[in-house]
PDB file of C-alpha atoms in Angstrom:
ATOM      1  CA  MET K   3      14.566  11.116   6.897  1.00 70.00           C
ATOM      2  CA  ARG K   4      12.226   8.115   6.467  1.00 87.00           C
ATOM      3  CA  THR K   5      10.089   6.684   9.127  1.00 87.00           C
ATOM      4  CA  ASP K   6      11.894   3.168   8.985  1.00 87.00           C
ATOM      5  CA  ARG K   7      15.280   4.761   9.205  1.00 89.00           C
ATOM      6  CA  LEU K   8      14.229   6.884  12.190  1.00 90.00           C
ATOM      7  CA  ILE K   9      12.801   3.871  13.955  1.00 91.00           C
ATOM      8  CA  VAL K  10      16.033   1.624  13.443  1.00 91.00           C
ATOM      9  CA  VAL K  11      18.244   4.698  14.763  1.00 92.00           C
ATOM     10  CA  LEU K  12      16.209   5.130  17.622  1.00 93.00           C
ATOM     11  CA  GLY K  13      16.281   1.634  18.641  1.00 93.00           C
ATOM     12  CA  VAL K  14      19.867   1.489  18.146  1.00 94.00           C
ATOM     13  CA  ALA K  15      20.036   4.710  20.411  1.00 94.00           C
ATOM     14  CA  VAL K  16      18.097   2.954  23.270  1.00 95.00           C
ATOM     15  CA  LEU K  17      20.145  -0.399  23.196  1.00 94.00           C
ATOM     16  CA  VAL K  18      23.059   1.610  23.511  1.00 94.00           C
ATOM     17  CA  LEU K  19      21.802   3.668  26.276  1.00 94.00           C
ATOM     18  CA  GLY K  20      20.742   0.037  27.992  1.00 93.00           C
ATOM     19  CA  VAL K  21      23.980  -1.351  27.805  1.00 92.00           C
ATOM     20  CA  LEU K  22      25.691   1.885  29.278  1.00 90.00           C
ATOM     21  CA  VAL K  23      23.360   2.141  32.122  1.00 88.00           C
ATOM     22  CA  LEU K  24      23.990  -1.754  32.926  1.00 85.00           C
ATOM     23  CA  TRP K  25      27.432  -0.999  32.645  1.00 83.00           C
ATOM     24  CA  PHE K  26      27.516   1.818  35.128  1.00 80.00           C
ATOM     25  CA  VAL K  27      25.336  -0.122  37.845  1.00 78.00           C
ATOM     26  CA  THR K  28      27.254  -3.196  37.801  1.00 75.00           C
ATOM     27  CA  ARG K  29      31.166  -1.931  37.350  1.00 73.00           C
ATOM     28  CA  GLY K  30      33.247  -1.825  40.646  1.00 57.00           C
ATOM     29  CA  SER K  31      31.648  -3.337  43.230  1.00 52.00           C
ATOM     30  CA  GLY K  32      28.612  -4.409  41.850  1.00 51.00           C
ATOM     31  CA  ALA K  33      26.578  -1.524  43.739  1.00 52.00           C
ATOM     32  CA  GLY K  34      23.031  -1.990  43.657  1.00 54.00           C
ATOM     33  CA  PHE K  35      23.584  -5.878  43.331  1.00 57.00           C
ATOM     34  CA  THR K  36      25.391  -7.028  46.450  1.00 68.00           C
ATOM     35  CA  GLU K  37      23.722  -7.997  49.507  1.00 77.00           C
ATOM     36  CA  GLU K  38      24.903  -6.456  52.941  1.00 82.00           C
ATOM     37  CA  PRO K  39      26.490  -9.304  55.052  1.00 87.00           C
ATOM     38  CA  VAL K  40      24.088 -10.710  57.822  1.00 88.00           C
ATOM     39  CA  SER K  41      26.152  -9.441  60.635  1.00 88.00           C
ATOM     40  CA  ARG K  42      26.450  -6.071  59.344  1.00 91.00           C
ATOM     41  CA  ARG K  43      22.941  -5.761  58.850  1.00 90.00           C
ATOM     42  CA  VAL K  44      22.035  -6.979  62.395  1.00 91.00           C
ATOM     43  CA  LEU K  45      24.544  -4.520  63.816  1.00 91.00           C
ATOM     44  CA  ARG K  46      23.014  -1.587  61.687  1.00 92.00           C
ATOM     45  CA  GLN K  47      19.592  -2.406  62.710  1.00 91.00           C
ATOM     46  CA  ALA K  48      20.416  -2.933  66.427  1.00 91.00           C
ATOM     47  CA  ARG K  49      22.346   0.689  66.482  1.00 92.00           C
ATOM     48  CA  GLU K  50      19.291   2.235  64.722  1.00 92.00           C
ATOM     49  CA  GLN K  51      16.929   0.969  67.507  1.00 90.00           C
ATOM     50  CA  LEU K  52      19.101   0.647  70.536  1.00 89.00           C
ATOM     51  CA  GLY K  53      21.565   3.460  69.793  1.00 90.00           C
ATOM     52  CA  PRO K  54      25.227   3.853  68.909  1.00 92.00           C
ATOM     53  CA  THR K  55      26.679   1.419  71.678  1.00 91.00           C
ATOM     54  CA  ALA K  56      24.394  -1.563  70.770  1.00 90.00           C
ATOM     55  CA  GLU K  57      26.286  -4.835  70.334  1.00 90.00           C
ATOM     56  CA  VAL K  58      25.354  -8.184  68.931  1.00 89.00           C
ATOM     57  CA  ARG K  59      25.449 -10.911  71.405  1.00 87.00           C
ATOM     58  CA  LEU K  60      24.246 -13.923  69.244  1.00 85.00           C
ATOM     59  CA  ILE K  61      23.280 -14.596  65.941  1.00 88.00           C
ATOM     60  CA  GLU K  62      21.384 -17.813  64.749  1.00 87.00           C
ATOM     61  CA  PRO K  63      20.330 -18.702  61.142  1.00 88.00           C
ATOM     62  CA  GLY K  64      16.593 -18.763  60.410  1.00 87.00           C
ATOM     63  CA  ARG K  65      14.697 -19.699  57.456  1.00 88.00           C
ATOM     64  CA  GLY K  66      15.700 -18.085  54.266  1.00 87.00           C
ATOM     65  CA  LYS K  67      17.107 -14.205  54.749  1.00 88.00           C
ATOM     66  CA  VAL K  68      15.843 -14.431  58.461  1.00 90.00           C
ATOM     67  CA  VAL K  69      18.351 -14.251  61.494  1.00 91.00           C
ATOM     68  CA  CYS K  70      17.498 -14.467  65.100  1.00 91.00           C
ATOM     69  CA  GLY K  71      19.495 -13.977  68.294  1.00 89.00           C
ATOM     70  CA  TYR K  72      20.391 -11.357  71.098  1.00 89.00           C
ATOM     71  CA  VAL K  73      21.491  -7.775  70.945  1.00 90.00           C
ATOM     72  CA  ALA K  74      22.002  -5.255  73.979  1.00 88.00           C
ATOM     73  CA  ALA K  75      22.446  -1.629  74.190  1.00 86.00           C
ATOM     74  CA  GLY K  76      25.853  -1.734  75.899  1.00 83.00           C
ATOM     75  CA  ARG K  77      28.197  -4.130  77.237  1.00 83.00           C
ATOM     76  CA  THR K  78      26.798  -4.219  80.625  1.00 82.00           C
ATOM     77  CA  ASP K  79      22.950  -4.186  79.456  1.00 81.00           C
ATOM     78  CA  LEU K  80      21.043  -7.537  79.446  1.00 79.00           C
ATOM     79  CA  GLY K  81      20.733  -9.038  76.070  1.00 82.00           C
ATOM     80  CA  VAL K  82      17.128  -9.190  74.327  1.00 86.00           C
ATOM     81  CA  GLY K  83      15.873 -11.172  71.653  1.00 87.00           C
ATOM     82  CA  PHE K  84      15.544 -10.287  68.087  1.00 89.00           C
ATOM     83  CA  ILE K  85      14.580 -11.433  64.726  1.00 91.00           C
ATOM     84  CA  SER K  86      16.153  -9.691  61.784  1.00 90.00           C
ATOM     85  CA  ARG K  87      14.638  -9.747  58.160  1.00 88.00           C
ATOM     86  CA  PRO K  88      16.575  -7.367  55.449  1.00 87.00           C
ATOM     87  CA  ASN K  89      14.280  -4.581  55.997  1.00 87.00           C
ATOM     88  CA  ARG K  90      13.141  -5.059  59.755  1.00 88.00           C
ATOM     89  CA  MET K  91      14.171  -5.969  63.166  1.00 89.00           C
ATOM     90  CA  LEU K  92      11.574  -6.974  65.771  1.00 88.00           C
ATOM     91  CA  LEU K  93      12.901  -7.278  69.454  1.00 87.00           C
ATOM     92  CA  SER K  94      11.402  -9.264  72.175  1.00 83.00           C
ATOM     93  CA  HIS K  95      10.495  -6.149  74.234  1.00 81.00           C
ATOM     94  CA  ASP K  96       8.610  -4.450  71.562  1.00 79.00           C
ATOM     95  CA  PRO K  97       5.181  -4.048  72.041  1.00 79.00           C
ATOM     96  CA  LEU K  98       4.333  -6.633  69.166  1.00 75.00           C
ATOM     97  CA  ASN K  99       5.530  -9.315  71.206  1.00 75.00           C
ATOM     98  CA  GLY K 100       2.855 -11.740  69.949  1.00 81.00           C
ATOM     99  CA  GLU K 101       3.782 -11.050  66.340  1.00 84.00           C
ATOM    100  CA  PHE K 102       7.585 -11.596  67.699  1.00 81.00           C
ATOM    101  CA  ARG K 103       6.677 -15.016  69.056  1.00 84.00           C
ATOM    102  CA  ALA K 104       4.809 -16.034  65.977  1.00 86.00           C
ATOM    103  CA  MET K 105       7.618 -15.120  63.911  1.00 85.00           C
ATOM    104  CA  ILE K 106      10.371 -16.997  66.068  1.00 84.00           C
ATOM    105  CA  ALA K 107       8.217 -19.965  65.925  1.00 86.00           C
ATOM    106  CA  ALA K 108       7.828 -19.789  61.833  1.00 88.00           C
ATOM    107  CA  ASP K 109      11.234 -18.639  61.230  1.00 88.00           C
ATOM    108  CA  CYS K 110      13.567 -19.752  64.028  1.00 86.00           C
ATOM    109  CA  PRO K 111      12.386 -22.902  65.673  1.00 83.00           C
ATOM    110  CA  GLY K 112      15.517 -23.762  67.597  1.00 80.00           C
ATOM    111  CA  PHE K 113      15.780 -20.202  69.048  1.00 78.00           C
ATOM    112  CA  PRO K 114      17.688 -20.479  72.496  1.00 72.00           C
ATOM    113  CA  GLU K 115      16.126 -18.997  75.315  1.00 69.00           C
ATOM    114  CA  PRO K 116      18.527 -17.387  78.061  1.00 60.00           C
ATOM    115  CA  PRO K 117      18.179 -18.181  81.719  1.00 49.00           C
ATOM    116  CA  ALA K 118      15.962 -15.581  83.319  1.00 54.00           C
ATOM    117  CA  GLY K 119      17.865 -12.220  84.627  1.00 51.00           C
ATOM    118  CA  SER K 120      21.114 -13.389  82.776  1.00 45.00           C
ATOM    119  CA  VAL K 121      23.348 -11.477  80.611  1.00 46.00           C
ATOM    120  CA  VAL K 122      23.610 -13.205  77.373  1.00 44.00           C
ATOM    121  CA  VAL K 123      27.575 -13.419  76.510  1.00 41.00           C
ATOM    122  CA  ASP K 124      29.470 -13.274  73.380  1.00 37.00           C
TER     123      ASP K 124
END
Protein backbone atom coordinates (compact mmCIF):
# COMPACT_ATOMS: atom_id res chain seq x y z
CA MET A 1 0.00 0.00 0.00
CA ARG A 2 1.33 3.42 -0.88
CA THR A 3 2.02 5.99 1.82
CA ASP A 4 -0.42 8.54 0.37
CA ARG A 5 -3.27 6.04 0.44
CA LEU A 6 -2.39 4.94 4.00
CA ILE A 7 -2.50 8.58 5.21
CA VAL A 8 -5.93 9.09 3.64
CA VAL A 9 -7.30 5.86 5.17
CA LEU A 10 -5.96 6.75 8.62
CA GLY A 11 -7.33 10.30 8.34
CA VAL A 12 -10.82 9.00 7.52
CA ALA A 13 -10.62 6.52 10.42
CA VAL A 14 -9.72 9.33 12.86
CA LEU A 15 -12.62 11.47 11.63
CA VAL A 16 -15.10 8.59 11.96
CA LEU A 17 -13.88 7.82 15.48
CA GLY A 18 -14.17 11.50 16.42
CA VAL A 19 -17.76 11.67 15.18
CA LEU A 20 -18.63 8.46 17.08
CA VAL A 21 -17.13 9.77 20.32
CA LEU A 22 -18.97 13.07 19.94
CA TRP A 23 -22.24 11.24 19.29
CA PHE A 24 -21.82 9.00 22.38
CA VAL A 25 -21.01 11.94 24.63
CA THR A 26 -23.87 14.17 23.48
CA ARG A 27 -26.69 11.64 23.01
CA GLY A 28 -29.59 11.33 25.41
CA SER A 29 -29.47 13.81 28.25
CA GLY A 30 -26.31 15.43 27.03
CA ALA A 31 -24.14 13.86 29.72
CA GLY A 32 -20.91 15.75 30.11
CA PHE A 33 -22.28 19.03 28.78
CA THR A 34 -25.11 19.80 31.20
CA GLU A 35 -24.65 21.87 34.31
CA GLU A 36 -26.09 20.86 37.67
CA PRO A 37 -28.95 23.18 38.75
CA VAL A 38 -27.90 25.68 41.41
CA SER A 39 -30.37 24.47 44.04
CA ARG A 40 -29.22 20.86 43.65
CA ARG A 41 -25.55 21.91 43.73
CA VAL A 42 -26.01 23.90 46.96
CA LEU A 43 -27.93 21.08 48.66
CA ARG A 44 -25.29 18.51 47.60
CA GLN A 45 -22.45 20.71 48.87
CA ALA A 46 -24.28 21.43 52.15
CA ARG A 47 -24.91 17.74 52.77
CA GLU A 48 -21.25 16.96 52.06
CA GLN A 49 -20.18 19.49 54.72
CA LEU A 50 -23.00 19.43 57.28
CA GLY A 51 -24.39 15.90 56.96
CA PRO A 52 -27.38 14.21 55.32
CA THR A 53 -30.02 16.26 57.16
CA ALA A 54 -28.69 19.61 55.93
CA GLU A 55 -31.22 21.93 54.35
CA VAL A 56 -31.07 25.13 52.35
CA ARG A 57 -32.72 28.14 53.96
CA LEU A 58 -32.01 30.89 51.42
CA ILE A 59 -30.29 31.19 48.03
CA GLU A 60 -29.37 34.60 46.62
CA PRO A 61 -27.78 35.01 43.18
CA GLY A 62 -24.27 36.40 43.06
CA ARG A 63 -21.97 37.31 40.21
CA GLY A 64 -21.55 34.68 37.52
CA LYS A 65 -22.05 31.14 38.79
CA VAL A 66 -21.69 32.18 42.43
CA VAL A 67 -24.64 32.00 44.83
CA CYS A 68 -24.87 32.97 48.49
CA GLY A 69 -27.34 32.20 51.22
CA TYR A 70 -27.98 30.24 54.38
CA VAL A 71 -27.91 26.51 55.13
CA ALA A 72 -28.50 24.57 58.34
CA ALA A 73 -27.45 21.13 59.55
CA GLY A 74 -31.08 20.28 60.40
CA ARG A 75 -34.54 21.74 60.78
CA THR A 76 -33.96 23.09 64.30
CA ASP A 77 -30.37 24.29 63.79
CA LEU A 78 -29.36 27.89 63.21
CA GLY A 79 -28.60 28.83 59.64
CA VAL A 80 -25.02 29.64 58.65
CA GLY A 81 -24.02 31.78 55.71
CA PHE A 82 -22.46 30.19 52.65
CA ILE A 83 -20.96 31.14 49.34
CA SER A 84 -21.13 28.46 46.68
CA ARG A 85 -19.11 28.12 43.52
CA PRO A 86 -19.49 25.13 41.18
CA ASN A 87 -16.50 23.39 42.78
CA ARG A 88 -16.50 24.73 46.36
CA MET A 89 -18.72 25.85 49.21
CA LEU A 90 -17.37 28.07 51.96
CA LEU A 91 -19.35 28.51 55.19
CA SER A 92 -19.29 31.59 57.41
CA HIS A 93 -18.14 29.59 60.44
CA ASP A 94 -15.17 28.04 58.59
CA PRO A 95 -11.67 28.94 59.81
CA LEU A 96 -11.25 31.09 56.66
CA ASN A 97 -13.68 33.77 57.86
CA GLY A 98 -11.62 36.57 56.29
CA GLU A 99 -11.74 34.83 52.92
CA PHE A 100 -15.49 34.30 53.33
CA ARG A 101 -16.08 38.01 54.03
CA ALA A 102 -13.91 39.04 51.05
CA MET A 103 -15.76 36.67 48.72
CA ILE A 104 -19.16 37.91 49.95
CA ALA A 105 -18.12 41.54 49.42
CA ALA A 106 -16.85 40.77 45.90
CA ASP A 107 -19.50 38.33 44.64
CA CYS A 108 -22.66 38.94 46.71
CA PRO A 109 -22.63 42.58 47.87
CA GLY A 110 -26.35 42.55 48.77
CA PHE A 111 -26.09 39.44 50.97
CA PRO A 112 -28.60 39.82 53.85
CA GLU A 113 -27.41 39.42 57.45
CA PRO A 114 -29.87 37.66 59.81
CA PRO A 115 -30.72 39.08 63.24
CA ALA A 116 -28.28 37.74 65.88
CA GLY A 117 -29.36 34.43 67.44
CA SER A 118 -32.37 33.94 65.18
CA VAL A 119 -33.24 30.94 63.08
CA VAL A 120 -33.31 31.69 59.38
CA VAL A 121 -36.62 30.37 58.04
CA ASP A 122 -37.53 29.10 54.56
